[in-house]
mmCIF file with all atom_site columns, C-alpha atoms in Angstrom:
data_model
loop_
_atom_site.group_PDB
_atom_site.id
_atom_site.type_symbol
_atom_site.label_atom_id
_atom_site.label_alt_id
_atom_site.label_comp_id
_atom_site.label_asym_id
_atom_site.label_entity_id
_atom_site.label_seq_id
_atom_site.pdbx_PDB_ins_code
_atom_site.Cartn_x
_atom_site.Cartn_y
_atom_site.Cartn_z
_atom_site.occupancy
_atom_site.B_iso_or_equiv
_atom_site.pdbx_formal_charge
_atom_site.auth_seq_id
_atom_site.auth_comp_id
_atom_site.auth_asym_id
_atom_site.auth_atom_id
_atom_site.pdbx_PDB_model_num
ATOM 1   C CA . UNK A 1 1   ? -12.075 293.491 21.806 1.00 43.00 ? 1   UNK A CA 1
ATOM 2   C CA . UNK A 1 2   ? -14.246 293.577 24.810 1.00 38.00 ? 2   UNK A CA 1
ATOM 3   C CA . UNK A 1 3   ? -14.295 289.708 25.227 1.00 37.00 ? 3   UNK A CA 1
ATOM 4   C CA . UNK A 1 4   ? -10.473 289.633 24.645 1.00 43.00 ? 4   UNK A CA 1
ATOM 5   C CA . UNK A 1 5   ? -10.064 292.171 27.409 1.00 40.00 ? 5   UNK A CA 1
ATOM 6   C CA . UNK A 1 6   ? -12.157 290.296 29.643 1.00 38.00 ? 6   UNK A CA 1
ATOM 7   C CA . UNK A 1 7   ? -10.246 286.910 29.095 1.00 38.00 ? 7   UNK A CA 1
ATOM 8   C CA . UNK A 1 8   ? -6.880  288.492 29.565 1.00 41.00 ? 8   UNK A CA 1
ATOM 9   C CA . UNK A 1 9   ? -8.308  290.104 32.918 1.00 40.00 ? 9   UNK A CA 1
ATOM 10  C CA . UNK A 1 10  ? -9.352  286.566 33.797 1.00 39.00 ? 10  UNK A CA 1
ATOM 11  C CA . UNK A 1 11  ? -5.926  285.013 33.281 1.00 42.00 ? 11  UNK A CA 1
ATOM 12  C CA . UNK A 1 12  ? -4.396  287.755 35.405 1.00 45.00 ? 12  UNK A CA 1
ATOM 13  C CA . UNK A 1 13  ? -7.041  286.931 38.193 1.00 41.00 ? 13  UNK A CA 1
ATOM 14  C CA . UNK A 1 14  ? -6.289  283.342 38.097 1.00 43.00 ? 14  UNK A CA 1
ATOM 15  C CA . UNK A 1 15  ? -2.508  283.961 38.160 1.00 50.00 ? 15  UNK A CA 1
ATOM 16  C CA . UNK A 1 16  ? -2.434  286.551 41.056 1.00 51.00 ? 16  UNK A CA 1
ATOM 17  C CA . UNK A 1 17  ? -5.218  285.482 43.091 1.00 48.00 ? 17  UNK A CA 1
ATOM 18  C CA . UNK A 1 18  ? -3.195  282.465 44.729 1.00 53.00 ? 18  UNK A CA 1
ATOM 19  C CA . UNK A 1 19  ? -0.228  285.228 45.799 1.00 54.00 ? 19  UNK A CA 1
ATOM 20  C CA . UNK A 1 20  ? -2.900  287.685 47.159 1.00 46.00 ? 20  UNK A CA 1
ATOM 21  C CA . UNK A 1 21  ? -4.572  284.569 49.028 1.00 54.00 ? 21  UNK A CA 1
ATOM 22  C CA . UNK A 1 22  ? -1.004  283.654 50.360 1.00 56.00 ? 22  UNK A CA 1
ATOM 23  C CA . UNK A 1 23  ? -0.140  287.128 51.545 1.00 53.00 ? 23  UNK A CA 1
ATOM 24  C CA . UNK A 1 24  ? -3.231  287.522 53.450 1.00 50.00 ? 24  UNK A CA 1
ATOM 25  C CA . UNK A 1 25  ? -2.705  284.029 55.082 1.00 50.00 ? 25  UNK A CA 1
ATOM 26  C CA . UNK A 1 26  ? 1.028   283.888 55.829 1.00 45.00 ? 26  UNK A CA 1
ATOM 27  C CA . UNK A 1 27  ? 0.618   286.569 58.743 1.00 68.00 ? 27  UNK A CA 1
ATOM 28  C CA . UNK A 1 28  ? 2.438   284.979 61.645 1.00 84.00 ? 28  UNK A CA 1
ATOM 29  C CA . UNK A 1 29  ? 6.198   286.369 62.336 1.00 86.00 ? 29  UNK A CA 1
ATOM 30  C CA . UNK A 1 30  ? 6.764   283.517 64.864 1.00 92.00 ? 30  UNK A CA 1
ATOM 31  C CA . UNK A 1 31  ? 7.973   280.264 63.307 1.00 96.00 ? 31  UNK A CA 1
ATOM 32  C CA . UNK A 1 32  ? 9.307   278.657 59.917 1.00 97.00 ? 32  UNK A CA 1
ATOM 33  C CA . UNK A 1 33  ? 7.576   276.899 57.133 1.00 97.00 ? 33  UNK A CA 1
ATOM 34  C CA . UNK A 1 34  ? 9.492   274.363 55.040 1.00 98.00 ? 34  UNK A CA 1
ATOM 35  C CA . UNK A 1 35  ? 7.899   273.165 52.061 1.00 98.00 ? 35  UNK A CA 1
ATOM 36  C CA . UNK A 1 36  ? 9.187   270.140 49.824 1.00 98.00 ? 36  UNK A CA 1
ATOM 37  C CA . UNK A 1 37  ? 8.535   270.009 46.057 1.00 97.00 ? 37  UNK A CA 1
ATOM 38  C CA . UNK A 1 38  ? 9.159   266.714 44.512 1.00 96.00 ? 38  UNK A CA 1
ATOM 39  C CA . UNK A 1 39  ? 10.423  265.916 41.035 1.00 91.00 ? 39  UNK A CA 1
ATOM 40  C CA . UNK A 1 40  ? 8.827   263.852 38.237 1.00 84.00 ? 40  UNK A CA 1
ATOM 41  C CA . UNK A 1 41  ? 7.574   259.920 38.486 1.00 83.00 ? 41  UNK A CA 1
ATOM 42  C CA . UNK A 1 42  ? 6.794   260.978 42.317 1.00 90.00 ? 42  UNK A CA 1
ATOM 43  C CA . UNK A 1 43  ? 3.228   260.410 43.216 1.00 92.00 ? 43  UNK A CA 1
ATOM 44  C CA . UNK A 1 44  ? 1.372   262.123 46.102 1.00 94.00 ? 44  UNK A CA 1
ATOM 45  C CA . UNK A 1 45  ? 2.322   259.207 48.595 1.00 96.00 ? 45  UNK A CA 1
ATOM 46  C CA . UNK A 1 46  ? 6.203   259.633 47.467 1.00 95.00 ? 46  UNK A CA 1
ATOM 47  C CA . UNK A 1 47  ? 5.826   263.188 48.087 1.00 96.00 ? 47  UNK A CA 1
ATOM 48  C CA . UNK A 1 48  ? 4.320   262.770 51.496 1.00 97.00 ? 48  UNK A CA 1
ATOM 49  C CA . UNK A 1 49  ? 7.107   260.165 52.442 1.00 97.00 ? 49  UNK A CA 1
ATOM 50  C CA . UNK A 1 50  ? 9.750   262.958 51.536 1.00 97.00 ? 50  UNK A CA 1
ATOM 51  C CA . UNK A 1 51  ? 7.997   265.265 53.908 1.00 97.00 ? 51  UNK A CA 1
ATOM 52  C CA . UNK A 1 52  ? 7.654   262.662 56.712 1.00 98.00 ? 52  UNK A CA 1
ATOM 53  C CA . UNK A 1 53  ? 11.405  261.699 56.518 1.00 97.00 ? 53  UNK A CA 1
ATOM 54  C CA . UNK A 1 54  ? 12.646  265.286 56.461 1.00 98.00 ? 54  UNK A CA 1
ATOM 55  C CA . UNK A 1 55  ? 10.360  265.982 59.500 1.00 97.00 ? 55  UNK A CA 1
ATOM 56  C CA . UNK A 1 56  ? 12.631  263.717 61.486 1.00 96.00 ? 56  UNK A CA 1
ATOM 57  C CA . UNK A 1 57  ? 15.637  266.160 60.544 1.00 96.00 ? 57  UNK A CA 1
ATOM 58  C CA . UNK A 1 58  ? 14.399  269.388 61.743 1.00 97.00 ? 58  UNK A CA 1
ATOM 59  C CA . UNK A 1 59  ? 11.563  270.555 64.128 1.00 95.00 ? 59  UNK A CA 1
ATOM 60  C CA . UNK A 1 60  ? 12.860  273.800 65.429 1.00 97.00 ? 60  UNK A CA 1
ATOM 61  C CA . UNK A 1 61  ? 15.188  276.430 64.544 1.00 98.00 ? 61  UNK A CA 1
ATOM 62  C CA . UNK A 1 62  ? 16.112  279.759 66.587 1.00 96.00 ? 62  UNK A CA 1
ATOM 63  C CA . UNK A 1 63  ? 13.789  278.543 69.462 1.00 96.00 ? 63  UNK A CA 1
ATOM 64  C CA . UNK A 1 64  ? 10.786  278.666 67.083 1.00 97.00 ? 64  UNK A CA 1
ATOM 65  C CA . UNK A 1 65  ? 8.776   275.994 65.553 1.00 97.00 ? 65  UNK A CA 1
ATOM 66  C CA . UNK A 1 66  ? 9.364   274.663 62.036 1.00 98.00 ? 66  UNK A CA 1
ATOM 67  C CA . UNK A 1 67  ? 6.518   273.236 60.238 1.00 97.00 ? 67  UNK A CA 1
ATOM 68  C CA . UNK A 1 68  ? 7.323   270.844 57.443 1.00 98.00 ? 68  UNK A CA 1
ATOM 69  C CA . UNK A 1 69  ? 4.901   270.360 54.596 1.00 98.00 ? 69  UNK A CA 1
ATOM 70  C CA . UNK A 1 70  ? 4.688   269.546 50.875 1.00 98.00 ? 70  UNK A CA 1
ATOM 71  C CA . UNK A 1 71  ? 3.558   270.707 47.676 1.00 97.00 ? 71  UNK A CA 1
ATOM 72  C CA . UNK A 1 72  ? 2.915   267.953 45.080 1.00 96.00 ? 72  UNK A CA 1
ATOM 73  C CA . UNK A 1 73  ? 4.312   268.222 41.506 1.00 92.00 ? 73  UNK A CA 1
ATOM 74  C CA . UNK A 1 74  ? 2.149   265.760 39.798 1.00 89.00 ? 74  UNK A CA 1
ATOM 75  C CA . UNK A 1 75  ? 3.348   263.797 36.767 1.00 78.00 ? 75  UNK A CA 1
ATOM 76  C CA . UNK A 1 76  ? 1.636   264.332 33.368 1.00 67.00 ? 76  UNK A CA 1
ATOM 77  C CA . UNK A 1 77  ? 1.359   261.617 30.597 1.00 51.00 ? 77  UNK A CA 1
ATOM 78  C CA . UNK A 1 78  ? 3.054   259.035 32.749 1.00 51.00 ? 78  UNK A CA 1
ATOM 79  C CA . UNK A 1 79  ? 6.072   261.322 33.009 1.00 52.00 ? 79  UNK A CA 1
ATOM 80  C CA . UNK A 1 80  ? 6.535   261.868 29.380 1.00 53.00 ? 80  UNK A CA 1
ATOM 81  C CA . UNK A 1 81  ? 4.961   265.379 29.677 1.00 55.00 ? 81  UNK A CA 1
ATOM 82  C CA . UNK A 1 82  ? 7.148   266.154 32.430 1.00 63.00 ? 82  UNK A CA 1
ATOM 83  C CA . UNK A 1 83  ? 10.294  265.396 30.423 1.00 63.00 ? 83  UNK A CA 1
ATOM 84  C CA . UNK A 1 84  ? 9.416   267.901 27.591 1.00 67.00 ? 84  UNK A CA 1
ATOM 85  C CA . UNK A 1 85  ? 8.716   270.363 30.216 1.00 69.00 ? 85  UNK A CA 1
ATOM 86  C CA . UNK A 1 86  ? 11.936  269.980 31.934 1.00 72.00 ? 86  UNK A CA 1
ATOM 87  C CA . UNK A 1 87  ? 13.587  270.828 28.711 1.00 71.00 ? 87  UNK A CA 1
ATOM 88  C CA . UNK A 1 88  ? 11.360  273.990 28.228 1.00 76.00 ? 88  UNK A CA 1
ATOM 89  C CA . UNK A 1 89  ? 12.551  274.970 31.688 1.00 77.00 ? 89  UNK A CA 1
ATOM 90  C CA . UNK A 1 90  ? 16.118  274.340 31.076 1.00 73.00 ? 90  UNK A CA 1
ATOM 91  C CA . UNK A 1 91  ? 15.622  276.323 27.659 1.00 73.00 ? 91  UNK A CA 1
ATOM 92  C CA . UNK A 1 92  ? 14.173  279.201 30.057 1.00 73.00 ? 92  UNK A CA 1
ATOM 93  C CA . UNK A 1 93  ? 17.830  279.440 31.288 1.00 59.00 ? 93  UNK A CA 1
ATOM 94  C CA . UNK A 1 94  ? 17.013  280.773 35.011 1.00 58.00 ? 94  UNK A CA 1
ATOM 95  C CA . UNK A 1 95  ? 13.552  282.354 33.846 1.00 64.00 ? 95  UNK A CA 1
ATOM 96  C CA . UNK A 1 96  ? 10.369  281.624 35.597 1.00 64.00 ? 96  UNK A CA 1
ATOM 97  C CA . UNK A 1 97  ? 7.998   279.366 33.467 1.00 63.00 ? 97  UNK A CA 1
ATOM 98  C CA . UNK A 1 98  ? 4.528   280.219 34.144 1.00 64.00 ? 98  UNK A CA 1
ATOM 99  C CA . UNK A 1 99  ? 2.218   276.979 34.003 1.00 77.00 ? 99  UNK A CA 1
ATOM 100 C CA . UNK A 1 100 ? -0.859  275.457 35.430 1.00 84.00 ? 100 UNK A CA 1
ATOM 101 C CA . UNK A 1 101 ? 1.346   273.405 38.072 1.00 87.00 ? 101 UNK A CA 1
ATOM 102 C CA . UNK A 1 102 ? 2.761   276.385 39.146 1.00 89.00 ? 102 UNK A CA 1
ATOM 103 C CA . UNK A 1 103 ? -0.166  278.230 39.861 1.00 90.00 ? 103 UNK A CA 1
ATOM 104 C CA . UNK A 1 104 ? -1.674  274.980 41.686 1.00 92.00 ? 104 UNK A CA 1
ATOM 105 C CA . UNK A 1 105 ? 1.272   275.061 43.998 1.00 93.00 ? 105 UNK A CA 1
ATOM 106 C CA . UNK A 1 106 ? 0.741   278.704 44.789 1.00 93.00 ? 106 UNK A CA 1
ATOM 107 C CA . UNK A 1 107 ? -2.815  278.027 45.672 1.00 92.00 ? 107 UNK A CA 1
ATOM 108 C CA . UNK A 1 108 ? -1.867  274.873 47.647 1.00 94.00 ? 108 UNK A CA 1
ATOM 109 C CA . UNK A 1 109 ? 0.883   277.060 49.477 1.00 94.00 ? 109 UNK A CA 1
ATOM 110 C CA . UNK A 1 110 ? -1.893  279.813 50.182 1.00 90.00 ? 110 UNK A CA 1
ATOM 111 C CA . UNK A 1 111 ? -3.751  277.137 52.243 1.00 91.00 ? 111 UNK A CA 1
ATOM 112 C CA . UNK A 1 112 ? -0.668  275.406 53.944 1.00 94.00 ? 112 UNK A CA 1
ATOM 113 C CA . UNK A 1 113 ? 1.548   278.166 55.102 1.00 93.00 ? 113 UNK A CA 1
ATOM 114 C CA . UNK A 1 114 ? 0.699   280.169 58.288 1.00 92.00 ? 114 UNK A CA 1
ATOM 115 C CA . UNK A 1 115 ? 4.144   281.775 58.537 1.00 93.00 ? 115 UNK A CA 1
ATOM 116 C CA . UNK A 1 116 ? 5.952   284.674 56.949 1.00 92.00 ? 116 UNK A CA 1
ATOM 117 C CA . UNK A 1 117 ? 9.373   282.849 56.936 1.00 95.00 ? 117 UNK A CA 1
ATOM 118 C CA . UNK A 1 118 ? 9.334   280.174 54.244 1.00 96.00 ? 118 UNK A CA 1
ATOM 119 C CA . UNK A 1 119 ? 11.915  277.852 52.714 1.00 98.00 ? 119 UNK A CA 1
ATOM 120 C CA . UNK A 1 120 ? 11.349  275.698 49.778 1.00 98.00 ? 120 UNK A CA 1
ATOM 121 C CA . UNK A 1 121 ? 13.203  272.670 49.385 1.00 98.00 ? 121 UNK A CA 1
ATOM 122 C CA . UNK A 1 122 ? 13.014  271.537 45.691 1.00 98.00 ? 122 UNK A CA 1
ATOM 123 C CA . UNK A 1 123 ? 14.073  268.039 44.368 1.00 98.00 ? 123 UNK A CA 1
ATOM 124 C CA . UNK A 1 124 ? 14.562  267.310 40.838 1.00 94.00 ? 124 UNK A CA 1
ATOM 125 C CA . UNK A 1 125 ? 12.318  269.003 38.426 1.00 93.00 ? 125 UNK A CA 1
ATOM 126 C CA . UNK A 1 126 ? 10.559  270.387 41.546 1.00 94.00 ? 126 UNK A CA 1
ATOM 127 C CA . UNK A 1 127 ? 13.538  273.000 41.735 1.00 95.00 ? 127 UNK A CA 1
ATOM 128 C CA . UNK A 1 128 ? 12.293  274.922 38.730 1.00 93.00 ? 128 UNK A CA 1
ATOM 129 C CA . UNK A 1 129 ? 8.825   275.431 40.653 1.00 93.00 ? 129 UNK A CA 1
ATOM 130 C CA . UNK A 1 130 ? 10.715  276.406 43.978 1.00 96.00 ? 130 UNK A CA 1
ATOM 131 C CA . UNK A 1 131 ? 12.595  278.816 41.804 1.00 94.00 ? 131 UNK A CA 1
ATOM 132 C CA . UNK A 1 132 ? 9.374   280.282 40.246 1.00 91.00 ? 132 UNK A CA 1
ATOM 133 C CA . UNK A 1 133 ? 7.412   280.376 43.467 1.00 93.00 ? 133 UNK A CA 1
ATOM 134 C CA . UNK A 1 134 ? 10.598  282.340 45.145 1.00 94.00 ? 134 UNK A CA 1
ATOM 135 C CA . UNK A 1 135 ? 10.341  284.727 41.863 1.00 91.00 ? 135 UNK A CA 1
ATOM 136 C CA . UNK A 1 136 ? 6.592   285.122 42.509 1.00 89.00 ? 136 UNK A CA 1
ATOM 137 C CA . UNK A 1 137 ? 6.475   285.589 46.305 1.00 90.00 ? 137 UNK A CA 1
ATOM 138 C CA . UNK A 1 138 ? 9.623   287.470 47.243 1.00 86.00 ? 138 UNK A CA 1
ATOM 139 C CA . UNK A 1 139 ? 8.844   290.869 48.531 1.00 81.00 ? 139 UNK A CA 1
ATOM 140 C CA . UNK A 1 140 ? 5.371   289.384 49.891 1.00 80.00 ? 140 UNK A CA 1
ATOM 141 C CA . UNK A 1 141 ? 7.036   287.210 52.619 1.00 88.00 ? 141 UNK A CA 1
ATOM 142 C CA . UNK A 1 142 ? 10.664  286.299 53.592 1.00 94.00 ? 142 UNK A CA 1
ATOM 143 C CA . UNK A 1 143 ? 11.439  283.292 51.355 1.00 96.00 ? 143 UNK A CA 1
ATOM 144 C CA . UNK A 1 144 ? 14.506  281.167 50.445 1.00 98.00 ? 144 UNK A CA 1
ATOM 145 C CA . UNK A 1 145 ? 15.268  278.042 48.384 1.00 98.00 ? 145 UNK A CA 1
ATOM 146 C CA . UNK A 1 146 ? 17.432  274.884 49.071 1.00 98.00 ? 146 UNK A CA 1
ATOM 147 C CA . UNK A 1 147 ? 17.879  272.653 46.095 1.00 98.00 ? 147 UNK A CA 1
ATOM 148 C CA . UNK A 1 148 ? 18.447  269.002 45.891 1.00 98.00 ? 148 UNK A CA 1
ATOM 149 C CA . UNK A 1 149 ? 19.439  266.983 42.724 1.00 98.00 ? 149 UNK A CA 1
ATOM 150 C CA . UNK A 1 150 ? 18.656  270.077 40.641 1.00 96.00 ? 150 UNK A CA 1
ATOM 151 C CA . UNK A 1 151 ? 18.460  270.148 36.866 1.00 93.00 ? 151 UNK A CA 1
ATOM 152 C CA . UNK A 1 152 ? 18.262  273.909 37.179 1.00 93.00 ? 152 UNK A CA 1
ATOM 153 C CA . UNK A 1 153 ? 21.008  276.640 36.147 1.00 91.00 ? 153 UNK A CA 1
ATOM 154 C CA . UNK A 1 154 ? 20.330  278.522 39.527 1.00 93.00 ? 154 UNK A CA 1
ATOM 155 C CA . UNK A 1 155 ? 18.930  278.425 42.940 1.00 96.00 ? 155 UNK A CA 1
ATOM 156 C CA . UNK A 1 156 ? 16.716  281.464 43.755 1.00 95.00 ? 156 UNK A CA 1
ATOM 157 C CA . UNK A 1 157 ? 17.836  283.940 46.148 1.00 96.00 ? 157 UNK A CA 1
ATOM 158 C CA . UNK A 1 158 ? 21.411  282.765 45.524 1.00 96.00 ? 158 UNK A CA 1
ATOM 159 C CA . UNK A 1 159 ? 20.547  279.593 47.738 1.00 98.00 ? 159 UNK A CA 1
ATOM 160 C CA . UNK A 1 160 ? 22.638  276.475 48.385 1.00 98.00 ? 160 UNK A CA 1
ATOM 161 C CA . UNK A 1 161 ? 22.156  273.197 46.455 1.00 98.00 ? 161 UNK A CA 1
ATOM 162 C CA . UNK A 1 162 ? 23.343  269.596 46.924 1.00 98.00 ? 162 UNK A CA 1
ATOM 163 C CA . UNK A 1 163 ? 23.757  267.325 43.620 1.00 98.00 ? 163 UNK A CA 1
ATOM 164 C CA . UNK A 1 164 ? 25.675  263.945 43.700 1.00 98.00 ? 164 UNK A CA 1
ATOM 165 C CA . UNK A 1 165 ? 28.308  262.836 41.205 1.00 98.00 ? 165 UNK A CA 1
ATOM 166 C CA . UNK A 1 166 ? 26.714  259.532 41.470 1.00 97.00 ? 166 UNK A CA 1
ATOM 167 C CA . UNK A 1 167 ? 22.984  260.869 40.233 1.00 97.00 ? 167 UNK A CA 1
ATOM 168 C CA . UNK A 1 168 ? 22.524  258.960 37.285 1.00 96.00 ? 168 UNK A CA 1
ATOM 169 C CA . UNK A 1 169 ? 19.312  260.885 36.538 1.00 93.00 ? 169 UNK A CA 1
ATOM 170 C CA . UNK A 1 170 ? 21.039  264.304 36.632 1.00 94.00 ? 170 UNK A CA 1
ATOM 171 C CA . UNK A 1 171 ? 23.902  262.830 34.612 1.00 94.00 ? 171 UNK A CA 1
ATOM 172 C CA . UNK A 1 172 ? 21.883  261.274 32.090 1.00 91.00 ? 172 UNK A CA 1
ATOM 173 C CA . UNK A 1 173 ? 19.802  264.572 31.623 1.00 88.00 ? 173 UNK A CA 1
ATOM 174 C CA . UNK A 1 174 ? 22.911  266.569 31.061 1.00 88.00 ? 174 UNK A CA 1
ATOM 175 C CA . UNK A 1 175 ? 24.335  264.082 28.820 1.00 88.00 ? 175 UNK A CA 1
ATOM 176 C CA . UNK A 1 176 ? 21.072  263.693 26.723 1.00 83.00 ? 176 UNK A CA 1
ATOM 177 C CA . UNK A 1 177 ? 20.946  267.801 26.059 1.00 82.00 ? 177 UNK A CA 1
ATOM 178 C CA . UNK A 1 178 ? 22.955  269.718 23.703 1.00 73.00 ? 178 UNK A CA 1
ATOM 179 C CA . UNK A 1 179 ? 26.059  271.206 24.981 1.00 75.00 ? 179 UNK A CA 1
ATOM 180 C CA . UNK A 1 180 ? 24.419  274.636 25.197 1.00 67.00 ? 180 UNK A CA 1
ATOM 181 C CA . UNK A 1 181 ? 21.731  273.404 27.346 1.00 75.00 ? 181 UNK A CA 1
ATOM 182 C CA . UNK A 1 182 ? 24.250  271.352 29.633 1.00 77.00 ? 182 UNK A CA 1
ATOM 183 C CA . UNK A 1 183 ? 25.924  274.472 30.404 1.00 77.00 ? 183 UNK A CA 1
ATOM 184 C CA . UNK A 1 184 ? 22.605  275.630 32.179 1.00 84.00 ? 184 UNK A CA 1
ATOM 185 C CA . UNK A 1 185 ? 22.450  272.677 34.763 1.00 91.00 ? 185 UNK A CA 1
ATOM 186 C CA . UNK A 1 186 ? 24.614  273.479 37.864 1.00 95.00 ? 186 UNK A CA 1
ATOM 187 C CA . UNK A 1 187 ? 27.263  270.860 38.080 1.00 95.00 ? 187 UNK A CA 1
ATOM 188 C CA . UNK A 1 188 ? 27.380  268.153 40.951 1.00 97.00 ? 188 UNK A CA 1
ATOM 189 C CA . UNK A 1 189 ? 29.282  269.485 44.167 1.00 98.00 ? 189 UNK A CA 1
ATOM 190 C CA . UNK A 1 190 ? 29.372  266.268 46.156 1.00 98.00 ? 190 UNK A CA 1
ATOM 191 C CA . UNK A 1 191 ? 29.687  262.395 45.843 1.00 98.00 ? 191 UNK A CA 1
ATOM 192 C CA . UNK A 1 192 ? 27.380  260.190 47.391 1.00 98.00 ? 192 UNK A CA 1
ATOM 193 C CA . UNK A 1 193 ? 28.393  256.492 47.494 1.00 94.00 ? 193 UNK A CA 1
ATOM 194 C CA . UNK A 1 194 ? 25.844  254.021 45.839 1.00 91.00 ? 194 UNK A CA 1
ATOM 195 C CA . UNK A 1 195 ? 23.074  252.852 47.882 1.00 86.00 ? 195 UNK A CA 1
ATOM 196 C CA . UNK A 1 196 ? 22.642  249.081 47.768 1.00 87.00 ? 196 UNK A CA 1
ATOM 197 C CA . UNK A 1 197 ? 19.195  248.268 45.998 1.00 90.00 ? 197 UNK A CA 1
ATOM 198 C CA . UNK A 1 198 ? 18.560  251.907 45.115 1.00 94.00 ? 198 UNK A CA 1
ATOM 199 C CA . UNK A 1 199 ? 16.167  251.700 42.366 1.00 94.00 ? 199 UNK A CA 1
ATOM 200 C CA . UNK A 1 200 ? 16.312  255.590 41.905 1.00 95.00 ? 200 UNK A CA 1
ATOM 201 C CA . UNK A 1 201 ? 20.004  255.370 40.633 1.00 95.00 ? 201 UNK A CA 1
ATOM 202 C CA . UNK A 1 202 ? 21.246  257.803 43.224 1.00 97.00 ? 202 UNK A CA 1
ATOM 203 C CA . UNK A 1 203 ? 18.531  260.370 42.628 1.00 97.00 ? 203 UNK A CA 1
ATOM 204 C CA . UNK A 1 204 ? 15.966  259.597 45.605 1.00 97.00 ? 204 UNK A CA 1
ATOM 205 C CA . UNK A 1 205 ? 15.578  262.527 47.999 1.00 97.00 ? 205 UNK A CA 1
ATOM 206 C CA . UNK A 1 206 ? 14.648  260.557 51.199 1.00 96.00 ? 206 UNK A CA 1
ATOM 207 C CA . UNK A 1 207 ? 16.469  257.250 50.166 1.00 95.00 ? 207 UNK A CA 1
ATOM 208 C CA . UNK A 1 208 ? 19.842  258.692 49.072 1.00 97.00 ? 208 UNK A CA 1
ATOM 209 C CA . UNK A 1 209 ? 20.044  262.320 49.903 1.00 98.00 ? 209 UNK A CA 1
ATOM 210 C CA . UNK A 1 210 ? 18.592  262.465 53.254 1.00 97.00 ? 210 UNK A CA 1
ATOM 211 C CA . UNK A 1 211 ? 19.946  259.219 54.139 1.00 96.00 ? 211 UNK A CA 1
ATOM 212 C CA . UNK A 1 212 ? 23.752  259.719 53.247 1.00 97.00 ? 212 UNK A CA 1
ATOM 213 C CA . UNK A 1 213 ? 23.825  263.495 53.593 1.00 97.00 ? 213 UNK A CA 1
ATOM 214 C CA . UNK A 1 214 ? 21.276  264.433 56.139 1.00 97.00 ? 214 UNK A CA 1
ATOM 215 C CA . UNK A 1 215 ? 23.484  266.275 58.411 1.00 97.00 ? 215 UNK A CA 1
ATOM 216 C CA . UNK A 1 216 ? 24.830  268.216 55.542 1.00 98.00 ? 216 UNK A CA 1
ATOM 217 C CA . UNK A 1 217 ? 21.420  268.956 54.004 1.00 98.00 ? 217 UNK A CA 1
ATOM 218 C CA . UNK A 1 218 ? 20.115  269.942 57.397 1.00 98.00 ? 218 UNK A CA 1
ATOM 219 C CA . UNK A 1 219 ? 22.981  272.375 58.076 1.00 98.00 ? 219 UNK A CA 1
ATOM 220 C CA . UNK A 1 220 ? 22.218  273.891 54.740 1.00 98.00 ? 220 UNK A CA 1
ATOM 221 C CA . UNK A 1 221 ? 18.835  274.226 55.499 1.00 98.00 ? 221 UNK A CA 1
ATOM 222 C CA . UNK A 1 222 ? 19.723  275.886 58.810 1.00 98.00 ? 222 UNK A CA 1
ATOM 223 C CA . UNK A 1 223 ? 21.761  278.704 57.148 1.00 98.00 ? 223 UNK A CA 1
ATOM 224 C CA . UNK A 1 224 ? 18.801  279.246 54.743 1.00 98.00 ? 224 UNK A CA 1
ATOM 225 C CA . UNK A 1 225 ? 16.361  279.530 57.434 1.00 98.00 ? 225 UNK A CA 1
ATOM 226 C CA . UNK A 1 226 ? 18.953  281.819 59.282 1.00 97.00 ? 226 UNK A CA 1
ATOM 227 C CA . UNK A 1 227 ? 18.492  284.315 56.503 1.00 97.00 ? 227 UNK A CA 1
ATOM 228 C CA . UNK A 1 228 ? 14.801  284.763 56.794 1.00 96.00 ? 228 UNK A CA 1
ATOM 229 C CA . UNK A 1 229 ? 13.515  287.491 58.962 1.00 91.00 ? 229 UNK A CA 1
ATOM 230 C CA . UNK A 1 230 ? 10.023  288.821 59.837 1.00 81.00 ? 230 UNK A CA 1
ATOM 231 C CA . UNK A 1 231 ? 10.065  292.674 60.264 1.00 72.00 ? 231 UNK A CA 1
ATOM 232 C CA . UNK A 1 232 ? 6.384   293.164 60.103 1.00 49.00 ? 232 UNK A CA 1
ATOM 233 C CA . UNK A 1 233 ? 3.968   292.869 62.860 1.00 44.00 ? 233 UNK A CA 1
ATOM 234 C CA . UNK A 1 234 ? 1.527   290.122 62.953 1.00 45.00 ? 234 UNK A CA 1
ATOM 235 C CA . UNK A 1 235 ? -1.781  290.848 61.151 1.00 43.00 ? 235 UNK A CA 1
#
């Protein structure tokens, strides 16, 4: 019994430590941090590219600096493990799915974020992690979520989302699951024309969504940033 209690305590510590470190680090009330979270089949170079492209669109807001960075959602088993996980996340129907990747992202965020106002921008499977991070961190910091090409049932914090009717990845995912699960995927709410030579089939964050709907996405990000507040003094 003593060893079981110690094991449970260790698990609690492993899960809570990133949140504690995050709360201690994110102390500035000036400025905003925008973090992109990629979907499956995106390596770290692709995650960095998404960040760099988004940086071109937004640098300041409300006369305060905006720091754009990324949290990498790594692929597992060449993406096969992630497809299984996506189904598990859809089945959760809006509930946070705690796993190793979520804890790793929380830990990475604790090192990267230096502000109390944070906006998570999820793409594809990354939206499940954006929602999960919101659930864990809300109350410690002022946080919001904006979703792109989402297979999730919700946008945490009643945030906005953009999914194209021509996004074949989301379309095929919805078509490939049972009807009861299909109802848990937010429906497309825009139509982005097909992009010539697009290997992502209408799903790319930077190559499709930002390229074709950059102004619309930035307007949504700014509305989300406008809801963030910092009502505490700097630590």
